[in-house]
Amino acid sequence: MDFVMRKSMTLDKAGIDSNNEVRLTDLDYAHDIALLAQTDRSHHREAKIGLPISSEKSKVMKIGNTHAPININVGAVRQENVAKFIYLGSVIACGGDAEIDVRTRIAKAAAVFRKLQSIW
């Protein structure tokens, strides 16, 4: 998996530039991968190098000021545009802030404490 990711991400200027001049190409853990790109054409190179993308598990999220949807197809399936998604238990939002993630974690913790109330 690491070889395929390194190979596909070095084919062109893949990824996005972060604030500290580091190029981020992907977030990956085990078999979960979030691909980062500046254009909607970047996902084609992964399939060429041998990294199949699951159309059932994939979503598209645009980060930026415009609200126009991005039309990306995996095979013949148009991918759903979302404003947030869950990656490794964290809520990633298109606005880039962590407020939704923090509120979600607090709500989950409160639900667990309510269930434990009968024990205490």
mmCIF file of N, CA and C in Angstrom:
data_model
loop_
_atom_site.group_PDB
_atom_site.id
_atom_site.type_symbol
_atom_site.label_atom_id
_atom_site.label_comp_id
_atom_site.label_asym_id
_atom_site.label_seq_id
_atom_site.Cartn_x
_atom_site.Cartn_y
_atom_site.Cartn_z
ATOM 1 N N MET A 1 0.824 -1.190 0.000
ATOM 2 C CA MET A 1 0.000 0.000 0.000
ATOM 3 C C MET A 1 0.869 1.255 0.000
ATOM 4 N N ASP A 2 1.896 1.290 0.842
ATOM 5 C CA ASP A 2 2.760 2.471 0.894
ATOM 6 C C ASP A 2 3.463 2.707 -0.433
ATOM 7 N N PHE A 3 3.910 1.628 -1.089
ATOM 8 C CA PHE A 3 4.575 1.770 -2.383
ATOM 9 C C PHE A 3 3.632 2.393 -3.403
ATOM 10 N N VAL A 4 2.411 1.899 -3.453
ATOM 11 C CA VAL A 4 1.435 2.417 -4.417
ATOM 12 C C VAL A 4 1.147 3.885 -4.140
ATOM 13 N N MET A 5 0.987 4.246 -2.879
ATOM 14 C CA MET A 5 0.713 5.645 -2.537
ATOM 15 C C MET A 5 1.887 6.536 -2.907
ATOM 16 N N ARG A 6 3.110 6.113 -2.579
ATOM 17 C CA ARG A 6 4.285 6.922 -2.932
ATOM 18 C C ARG A 6 4.384 7.101 -4.435
ATOM 19 N N LYS A 7 4.173 6.021 -5.168
ATOM 20 C CA LYS A 7 4.282 6.054 -6.625
ATOM 21 C C LYS A 7 3.218 6.965 -7.240
ATOM 22 N N SER A 8 1.984 6.824 -6.805
ATOM 23 C CA SER A 8 0.910 7.619 -7.400
ATOM 24 C C SER A 8 1.009 9.090 -7.020
ATOM 25 N N MET A 9 1.507 9.383 -5.842
ATOM 26 C CA MET A 9 1.575 10.768 -5.395
ATOM 27 C C MET A 9 2.779 11.521 -5.944
ATOM 28 N N THR A 10 3.740 10.819 -6.549
ATOM 29 C CA THR A 10 4.893 11.504 -7.129
ATOM 30 C C THR A 10 4.775 11.663 -8.635
ATOM 31 N N LEU A 11 3.664 11.230 -9.228
ATOM 32 C CA LEU A 11 3.499 11.351 -10.675
ATOM 33 C C LEU A 11 3.361 12.800 -11.123
ATOM 34 N N ASP A 12 2.762 13.625 -10.343
ATOM 35 C CA ASP A 12 2.634 15.048 -10.654
ATOM 36 C C ASP A 12 2.574 15.803 -9.333
ATOM 37 N N LYS A 13 2.182 17.057 -9.365
ATOM 38 C CA LYS A 13 2.088 17.831 -8.129
ATOM 39 C C LYS A 13 0.829 17.431 -7.378
ATOM 40 N N ALA A 14 0.850 16.255 -6.818
ATOM 41 C CA ALA A 14 -0.306 15.747 -6.089
ATOM 42 C C ALA A 14 -0.405 16.422 -4.732
ATOM 43 N N GLY A 15 -1.609 16.472 -4.200
ATOM 44 C CA GLY A 15 -1.821 16.963 -2.855
ATOM 45 C C GLY A 15 -2.129 18.436 -2.785
ATOM 46 N N ILE A 16 -2.024 18.961 -1.572
ATOM 47 C CA ILE A 16 -2.294 20.369 -1.307
ATOM 48 C C ILE A 16 -1.145 20.944 -0.498
ATOM 49 N N ASP A 17 -0.940 22.250 -0.606
ATOM 50 C CA ASP A 17 0.091 22.927 0.176
ATOM 51 C C ASP A 17 -0.492 23.331 1.520
ATOM 52 N N SER A 18 0.240 23.043 2.583
ATOM 53 C CA SER A 18 -0.201 23.472 3.903
ATOM 54 C C SER A 18 0.439 24.819 4.216
ATOM 55 N N ASN A 19 0.086 25.390 5.349
ATOM 56 C CA ASN A 19 0.588 26.716 5.719
ATOM 57 C C ASN A 19 2.090 26.759 5.927
ATOM 58 N N ASN A 20 2.691 25.668 6.350
ATOM 59 C CA ASN A 20 4.128 25.673 6.629
ATOM 60 C C ASN A 20 4.933 25.073 5.478
ATOM 61 N N GLU A 21 4.437 25.230 4.254
ATOM 62 C CA GLU A 21 5.139 24.850 3.030
ATOM 63 C C GLU A 21 5.413 23.350 2.917
ATOM 64 N N VAL A 22 4.587 22.542 3.522
ATOM 65 C CA VAL A 22 4.688 21.092 3.400
ATOM 66 C C VAL A 22 3.542 20.629 2.510
ATOM 67 N N ARG A 23 3.833 19.747 1.566
ATOM 68 C CA ARG A 23 2.788 19.235 0.670
ATOM 69 C C ARG A 23 2.156 17.997 1.293
ATOM 70 N N LEU A 24 0.848 18.067 1.517
ATOM 71 C CA LEU A 24 0.085 16.946 2.059
ATOM 72 C C LEU A 24 -0.605 16.238 0.905
ATOM 73 N N THR A 25 -0.369 14.941 0.760
ATOM 74 C CA THR A 25 -0.959 14.196 -0.349
ATOM 75 C C THR A 25 -2.103 13.289 0.087
ATOM 76 N N ASP A 26 -2.029 12.773 1.307
ATOM 77 C CA ASP A 26 -3.066 11.846 1.752
ATOM 78 C C ASP A 26 -3.010 11.685 3.261
ATOM 79 N N LEU A 27 -4.114 11.222 3.807
ATOM 80 C CA LEU A 27 -4.193 10.804 5.201
ATOM 81 C C LEU A 27 -4.509 9.325 5.152
ATOM 82 N N ASP A 28 -3.659 8.506 5.734
ATOM 83 C CA ASP A 28 -3.950 7.080 5.670
ATOM 84 C C ASP A 28 -3.609 6.367 6.964
ATOM 85 N N TYR A 29 -4.425 5.377 7.253
ATOM 86 C CA TYR A 29 -4.245 4.506 8.402
ATOM 87 C C TYR A 29 -4.815 3.152 8.006
ATOM 88 N N ALA A 30 -3.984 2.140 8.030
ATOM 89 C CA ALA A 30 -4.382 0.796 7.580
ATOM 90 C C ALA A 30 -4.924 0.896 6.163
ATOM 91 N N HIS A 31 -6.181 0.531 5.951
ATOM 92 C CA HIS A 31 -6.750 0.567 4.602
ATOM 93 C C HIS A 31 -7.676 1.757 4.383
ATOM 94 N N ASP A 32 -7.728 2.683 5.338
ATOM 95 C CA ASP A 32 -8.531 3.897 5.173
ATOM 96 C C ASP A 32 -7.639 5.006 4.651
ATOM 97 N N ILE A 33 -8.005 5.567 3.509
ATOM 98 C CA ILE A 33 -7.189 6.612 2.902
ATOM 99 C C ILE A 33 -8.074 7.780 2.500
ATOM 100 N N ALA A 34 -7.657 8.984 2.852
ATOM 101 C CA ALA A 34 -8.297 10.207 2.372
ATOM 102 C C ALA A 34 -7.307 10.873 1.429
ATOM 103 N N LEU A 35 -7.652 10.942 0.145
ATOM 104 C CA LEU A 35 -6.778 11.557 -0.851
ATOM 105 C C LEU A 35 -7.027 13.055 -0.885
ATOM 106 N N LEU A 36 -5.960 13.826 -0.927
ATOM 107 C CA LEU A 36 -6.046 15.280 -0.958
ATOM 108 C C LEU A 36 -5.594 15.770 -2.323
ATOM 109 N N ALA A 37 -6.355 16.668 -2.930
ATOM 110 C CA ALA A 37 -6.006 17.148 -4.266
ATOM 111 C C ALA A 37 -6.538 18.558 -4.468
ATOM 112 N N GLN A 38 -5.889 19.290 -5.370
ATOM 113 C CA GLN A 38 -6.337 20.641 -5.692
ATOM 114 C C GLN A 38 -7.285 20.662 -6.882
ATOM 115 N N THR A 39 -7.340 19.592 -7.651
ATOM 116 C CA THR A 39 -8.234 19.540 -8.810
ATOM 117 C C THR A 39 -9.108 18.298 -8.735
ATOM 118 N N ASP A 40 -10.162 18.292 -9.526
ATOM 119 C CA ASP A 40 -11.048 17.132 -9.536
ATOM 120 C C ASP A 40 -10.567 16.043 -10.483
ATOM 121 N N ARG A 41 -9.424 16.226 -11.118
ATOM 122 C CA ARG A 41 -8.882 15.220 -12.031
ATOM 123 C C ARG A 41 -7.828 14.334 -11.370
ATOM 124 N N SER A 42 -7.420 14.658 -10.180
ATOM 125 C CA SER A 42 -6.297 13.978 -9.535
ATOM 126 C C SER A 42 -6.576 12.527 -9.179
ATOM 127 N N HIS A 43 -7.824 12.135 -9.031
ATOM 128 C CA HIS A 43 -8.132 10.768 -8.588
ATOM 129 C C HIS A 43 -7.856 9.721 -9.661
ATOM 130 N N HIS A 44 -7.688 10.110 -10.914
ATOM 131 C CA HIS A 44 -7.452 9.142 -11.989
ATOM 132 C C HIS A 44 -6.095 8.454 -11.872
ATOM 133 N N ARG A 45 -5.099 9.122 -11.332
ATOM 134 C CA ARG A 45 -3.755 8.533 -11.295
ATOM 135 C C ARG A 45 -3.676 7.340 -10.354
ATOM 136 N N GLU A 46 -4.493 7.309 -9.295
ATOM 137 C CA GLU A 46 -4.454 6.181 -8.365
ATOM 138 C C GLU A 46 -4.900 4.893 -9.057
ATOM 139 N N ALA A 47 -5.926 4.973 -9.865
ATOM 140 C CA ALA A 47 -6.393 3.782 -10.581
ATOM 141 C C ALA A 47 -5.351 3.306 -11.585
ATOM 142 N N LYS A 48 -4.639 4.222 -12.211
ATOM 143 C CA LYS A 48 -3.617 3.845 -13.191
ATOM 144 C C LYS A 48 -2.460 3.096 -12.540
ATOM 145 N N ILE A 49 -2.138 3.433 -11.298
ATOM 146 C CA ILE A 49 -0.972 2.840 -10.646
ATOM 147 C C ILE A 49 -1.350 1.579 -9.864
ATOM 148 N N GLY A 50 -2.633 1.265 -9.745
ATOM 149 C CA GLY A 50 -3.036 0.029 -9.080
ATOM 150 C C GLY A 50 -3.744 0.217 -7.763
ATOM 151 N N LEU A 51 -4.226 1.396 -7.475
ATOM 152 C CA LEU A 51 -4.954 1.654 -6.237
ATOM 153 C C LEU A 51 -6.437 1.820 -6.572
ATOM 154 N N PRO A 52 -7.204 0.756 -6.454
ATOM 155 C CA PRO A 52 -8.625 0.875 -6.786
ATOM 156 C C PRO A 52 -9.359 1.707 -5.736
ATOM 157 N N ILE A 53 -10.302 2.503 -6.182
ATOM 158 C CA ILE A 53 -11.097 3.332 -5.287
ATOM 159 C C ILE A 53 -12.501 2.751 -5.233
ATOM 160 N N SER A 54 -13.009 2.498 -4.030
ATOM 161 C CA SER A 54 -14.340 1.931 -3.846
ATOM 162 C C SER A 54 -15.392 3.011 -4.052
ATOM 163 N N SER A 55 -16.270 2.814 -5.022
ATOM 164 C CA SER A 55 -17.321 3.802 -5.275
ATOM 165 C C SER A 55 -18.365 3.804 -4.159
ATOM 166 N N GLU A 56 -18.541 2.684 -3.464
ATOM 167 C CA GLU A 56 -19.529 2.613 -2.391
ATOM 168 C C GLU A 56 -19.065 3.335 -1.128
ATOM 169 N N LYS A 57 -17.775 3.319 -0.851
ATOM 170 C CA LYS A 57 -17.254 3.892 0.387
ATOM 171 C C LYS A 57 -16.734 5.313 0.225
ATOM 172 N N SER A 58 -16.641 5.809 -0.995
ATOM 173 C CA SER A 58 -16.004 7.099 -1.252
ATOM 174 C C SER A 58 -17.003 8.248 -1.244
ATOM 175 N N LYS A 59 -16.527 9.401 -0.804
ATOM 176 C CA LYS A 59 -17.283 10.653 -0.810
ATOM 177 C C LYS A 59 -16.349 11.751 -1.309
ATOM 178 N N VAL A 60 -16.928 12.875 -1.690
ATOM 179 C CA VAL A 60 -16.154 14.029 -2.134
ATOM 180 C C VAL A 60 -16.481 15.196 -1.217
ATOM 181 N N MET A 61 -15.445 15.885 -0.721
ATOM 182 C CA MET A 61 -15.656 17.067 0.097
ATOM 183 C C MET A 61 -14.801 18.193 -0.449
ATOM 184 N N LYS A 62 -15.430 19.317 -0.716
ATOM 185 C CA LYS A 62 -14.719 20.486 -1.217
ATOM 186 C C LYS A 62 -14.471 21.438 -0.062
ATOM 187 N N ILE A 63 -13.241 21.913 0.014
ATOM 188 C CA ILE A 63 -12.883 22.891 1.033
ATOM 189 C C ILE A 63 -12.601 24.194 0.313
ATOM 190 N N GLY A 64 -13.322 25.224 0.648
ATOM 191 C CA GLY A 64 -13.127 26.507 -0.014
ATOM 192 C C GLY A 64 -14.371 27.363 0.056
ATOM 193 N N ASN A 65 -14.325 28.487 -0.652
ATOM 194 C CA ASN A 65 -15.395 29.478 -0.566
ATOM 195 C C ASN A 65 -16.584 29.208 -1.479
ATOM 196 N N THR A 66 -16.395 28.521 -2.586
ATOM 197 C CA THR A 66 -17.500 28.301 -3.509
ATOM 198 C C THR A 66 -18.307 27.080 -3.096
ATOM 199 N N HIS A 67 -19.587 27.133 -3.403
ATOM 200 C CA HIS A 67 -20.480 26.041 -3.012
ATOM 201 C C HIS A 67 -20.827 25.127 -4.182
ATOM 202 N N ALA A 68 -20.206 25.339 -5.325
ATOM 203 C CA ALA A 68 -20.487 24.500 -6.490
ATOM 204 C C ALA A 68 -20.015 23.075 -6.221
ATOM 205 N N PRO A 69 -20.841 22.077 -6.535
ATOM 206 C CA PRO A 69 -20.433 20.687 -6.308
ATOM 207 C C PRO A 69 -19.319 20.264 -7.254
ATOM 208 N N ILE A 70 -18.557 19.285 -6.819
ATOM 209 C CA ILE A 70 -17.499 18.709 -7.645
ATOM 210 C C ILE A 70 -18.048 17.405 -8.212
ATOM 211 N N ASN A 71 -17.959 17.253 -9.508
ATOM 212 C CA ASN A 71 -18.462 16.041 -10.156
ATOM 213 C C ASN A 71 -17.317 15.074 -10.399
ATOM 214 N N ILE A 72 -17.243 14.051 -9.544
ATOM 215 C CA ILE A 72 -16.220 13.016 -9.673
ATOM 216 C C ILE A 72 -16.926 11.670 -9.784
ATOM 217 N N ASN A 73 -16.551 10.914 -10.787
ATOM 218 C CA ASN A 73 -17.083 9.570 -10.976
ATOM 219 C C ASN A 73 -15.997 8.555 -10.668
ATOM 220 N N VAL A 74 -16.373 7.497 -9.969
ATOM 221 C CA VAL A 74 -15.503 6.339 -9.786
ATOM 222 C C VAL A 74 -16.163 5.231 -10.584
ATOM 223 N N GLY A 75 -15.542 4.872 -11.684
ATOM 224 C CA GLY A 75 -16.199 3.991 -12.642
ATOM 225 C C GLY A 75 -17.361 4.753 -13.251
ATOM 226 N N ALA A 76 -18.550 4.198 -13.145
ATOM 227 C CA ALA A 76 -19.745 4.867 -13.664
ATOM 228 C C ALA A 76 -20.568 5.520 -12.560
ATOM 229 N N VAL A 77 -20.068 5.495 -11.326
ATOM 230 C CA VAL A 77 -20.827 5.981 -10.175
ATOM 231 C C VAL A 77 -20.389 7.398 -9.808
ATOM 232 N N ARG A 78 -21.339 8.338 -9.821
ATOM 233 C CA ARG A 78 -21.065 9.711 -9.395
ATOM 234 C C ARG A 78 -20.946 9.737 -7.881
ATOM 235 N N GLN A 79 -19.893 10.354 -7.368
ATOM 236 C CA GLN A 79 -19.647 10.387 -5.934
ATOM 237 C C GLN A 79 -20.441 11.506 -5.269
ATOM 238 N N GLU A 80 -20.924 11.221 -4.070
ATOM 239 C CA GLU A 80 -21.725 12.175 -3.311
ATOM 240 C C GLU A 80 -20.833 13.284 -2.749
ATOM 241 N N ASN A 81 -21.268 14.542 -2.896
ATOM 242 C CA ASN A 81 -20.591 15.681 -2.288
ATOM 243 C C ASN A 81 -21.119 15.836 -0.866
ATOM 244 N N VAL A 82 -20.224 15.928 0.110
ATOM 245 C CA VAL A 82 -20.619 16.046 1.512
ATOM 246 C C VAL A 82 -19.938 17.255 2.150
ATOM 247 N N ALA A 83 -20.545 17.781 3.214
ATOM 248 C CA ALA A 83 -19.971 18.901 3.952
ATOM 249 C C ALA A 83 -19.115 18.417 5.117
ATOM 250 N N LYS A 84 -19.275 17.135 5.496
ATOM 251 C CA LYS A 84 -18.473 16.551 6.571
ATOM 252 C C LYS A 84 -18.443 15.048 6.379
ATOM 253 N N PHE A 85 -17.433 14.406 6.964
ATOM 254 C CA PHE A 85 -17.368 12.947 6.973
ATOM 255 C C PHE A 85 -16.591 12.506 8.198
ATOM 256 N N ILE A 86 -16.712 11.232 8.530
ATOM 257 C CA ILE A 86 -16.017 10.694 9.700
ATOM 258 C C ILE A 86 -14.815 9.904 9.213
ATOM 259 N N TYR A 87 -13.637 10.262 9.718
ATOM 260 C CA TYR A 87 -12.395 9.578 9.378
ATOM 261 C C TYR A 87 -11.731 9.150 10.671
ATOM 262 N N LEU A 88 -11.630 7.847 10.885
ATOM 263 C CA LEU A 88 -11.032 7.267 12.095
ATOM 264 C C LEU A 88 -11.670 7.824 13.364
ATOM 265 N N GLY A 89 -12.992 7.978 13.346
ATOM 266 C CA GLY A 89 -13.724 8.420 14.519
ATOM 267 C C GLY A 89 -13.808 9.917 14.703
ATOM 268 N N SER A 90 -13.119 10.693 13.888
ATOM 269 C CA SER A 90 -13.163 12.151 13.983
ATOM 270 C C SER A 90 -14.019 12.725 12.865
ATOM 271 N N VAL A 91 -14.772 13.771 13.184
ATOM 272 C CA VAL A 91 -15.590 14.437 12.181
ATOM 273 C C VAL A 91 -14.730 15.480 11.479
ATOM 274 N N ILE A 92 -14.561 15.320 10.173
ATOM 275 C CA ILE A 92 -13.811 16.267 9.358
ATOM 276 C C ILE A 92 -14.838 17.127 8.632
ATOM 277 N N ALA A 93 -14.777 18.448 8.828
ATOM 278 C CA ALA A 93 -15.752 19.357 8.228
ATOM 279 C C ALA A 93 -15.095 20.217 7.160
ATOM 280 N N CYS A 94 -15.892 20.613 6.164
ATOM 281 C CA CYS A 94 -15.345 21.384 5.047
ATOM 282 C C CYS A 94 -14.856 22.760 5.486
ATOM 283 N N GLY A 95 -15.341 23.274 6.609
ATOM 284 C CA GLY A 95 -14.877 24.561 7.108
ATOM 285 C C GLY A 95 -13.498 24.497 7.741
ATOM 286 N N GLY A 96 -13.043 23.295 8.063
ATOM 287 C CA GLY A 96 -11.708 23.120 8.613
ATOM 288 C C GLY A 96 -11.609 23.256 10.118
ATOM 289 N N ASP A 97 -12.698 23.657 10.778
ATOM 290 C CA ASP A 97 -12.608 23.799 12.228
ATOM 291 C C ASP A 97 -12.989 22.492 12.920
ATOM 292 N N ALA A 98 -12.716 22.429 14.204
ATOM 293 C CA ALA A 98 -12.945 21.196 14.962
ATOM 294 C C ALA A 98 -14.212 21.260 15.809
ATOM 295 N N GLU A 99 -15.014 22.302 15.669
ATOM 296 C CA GLU A 99 -16.183 22.476 16.527
ATOM 297 C C GLU A 99 -17.168 21.309 16.415
ATOM 298 N N ILE A 100 -17.456 20.867 15.206
ATOM 299 C CA ILE A 100 -18.387 19.747 15.023
ATOM 300 C C ILE A 100 -17.829 18.484 15.673
ATOM 301 N N ASP A 101 -16.536 18.241 15.514
ATOM 302 C CA ASP A 101 -15.908 17.058 16.103
ATOM 303 C C ASP A 101 -15.975 17.116 17.624
ATOM 304 N N VAL A 102 -15.678 18.270 18.212
ATOM 305 C CA VAL A 102 -15.702 18.414 19.670
ATOM 306 C C VAL A 102 -17.119 18.211 20.197
ATOM 307 N N ARG A 103 -18.108 18.828 19.541
ATOM 308 C CA ARG A 103 -19.505 18.668 19.980
ATOM 309 C C ARG A 103 -19.956 17.205 19.881
ATOM 310 N N THR A 104 -19.545 16.524 18.834
ATOM 311 C CA THR A 104 -19.900 15.114 18.663
ATOM 312 C C THR A 104 -19.291 14.266 19.764
ATOM 313 N N ARG A 105 -18.030 14.517 20.090
ATOM 314 C CA ARG A 105 -17.366 13.747 21.148
ATOM 315 C C ARG A 105 -17.998 14.009 22.516
ATOM 316 N N ILE A 106 -18.358 15.262 22.786
ATOM 317 C CA ILE A 106 -19.016 15.594 24.057
ATOM 318 C C ILE A 106 -20.364 14.886 24.151
ATOM 319 N N ALA A 107 -21.124 14.876 23.059
ATOM 320 C CA ALA A 107 -22.430 14.204 23.054
ATOM 321 C C ALA A 107 -22.278 12.702 23.283
ATOM 322 N N LYS A 108 -21.272 12.095 22.672
ATOM 323 C CA LYS A 108 -21.043 10.657 22.875
ATOM 324 C C LYS A 108 -20.655 10.363 24.324
ATOM 325 N N ALA A 109 -19.809 11.202 24.899
ATOM 326 C CA ALA A 109 -19.399 11.008 26.293
ATOM 327 C C ALA A 109 -20.586 11.186 27.235
ATOM 328 N N ALA A 110 -21.432 12.183 26.973
ATOM 329 C CA ALA A 110 -22.611 12.415 27.810
ATOM 330 C C ALA A 110 -23.556 11.221 27.756
ATOM 331 N N ALA A 111 -23.717 10.630 26.584
ATOM 332 C CA ALA A 111 -24.587 9.456 26.449
ATOM 333 C C ALA A 111 -24.058 8.285 27.268
ATOM 334 N N VAL A 112 -22.755 8.091 27.276
ATOM 335 C CA VAL A 112 -22.155 7.005 28.058
ATOM 336 C C VAL A 112 -22.337 7.265 29.548
ATOM 337 N N PHE A 113 -22.133 8.513 29.994
ATOM 338 C CA PHE A 113 -22.306 8.830 31.413
ATOM 339 C C PHE A 113 -23.759 8.635 31.852
ATOM 340 N N ARG A 114 -24.722 8.966 30.982
ATOM 341 C CA ARG A 114 -26.128 8.741 31.330
ATOM 342 C C ARG A 114 -26.402 7.249 31.537
ATOM 343 N N LYS A 115 -25.790 6.408 30.731
ATOM 344 C CA LYS A 115 -25.978 4.963 30.881
ATOM 345 C C LYS A 115 -25.347 4.452 32.174
ATOM 346 N N LEU A 116 -24.276 5.093 32.618
ATOM 347 C CA LEU A 116 -23.593 4.671 33.846
ATOM 348 C C LEU A 116 -24.255 5.215 35.106
ATOM 349 N N GLN A 117 -25.181 6.142 34.961
ATOM 350 C CA GLN A 117 -25.800 6.791 36.110
ATOM 351 C C GLN A 117 -26.474 5.783 37.040
ATOM 352 N N SER A 118 -27.073 4.747 36.503
ATOM 353 C CA SER A 118 -27.740 3.750 37.354
ATOM 354 C C SER A 118 -26.738 2.935 38.172
ATOM 355 N N ILE A 119 -25.511 2.853 37.712
ATOM 356 C CA ILE A 119 -24.477 2.112 38.438
ATOM 357 C C ILE A 119 -23.969 2.926 39.621
ATOM 358 N N TRP A 120 -23.860 4.222 39.447
ATOM 359 C CA TRP A 120 -23.328 5.077 40.513
ATOM 360 C C TRP A 120 -24.441 5.424 41.439
#
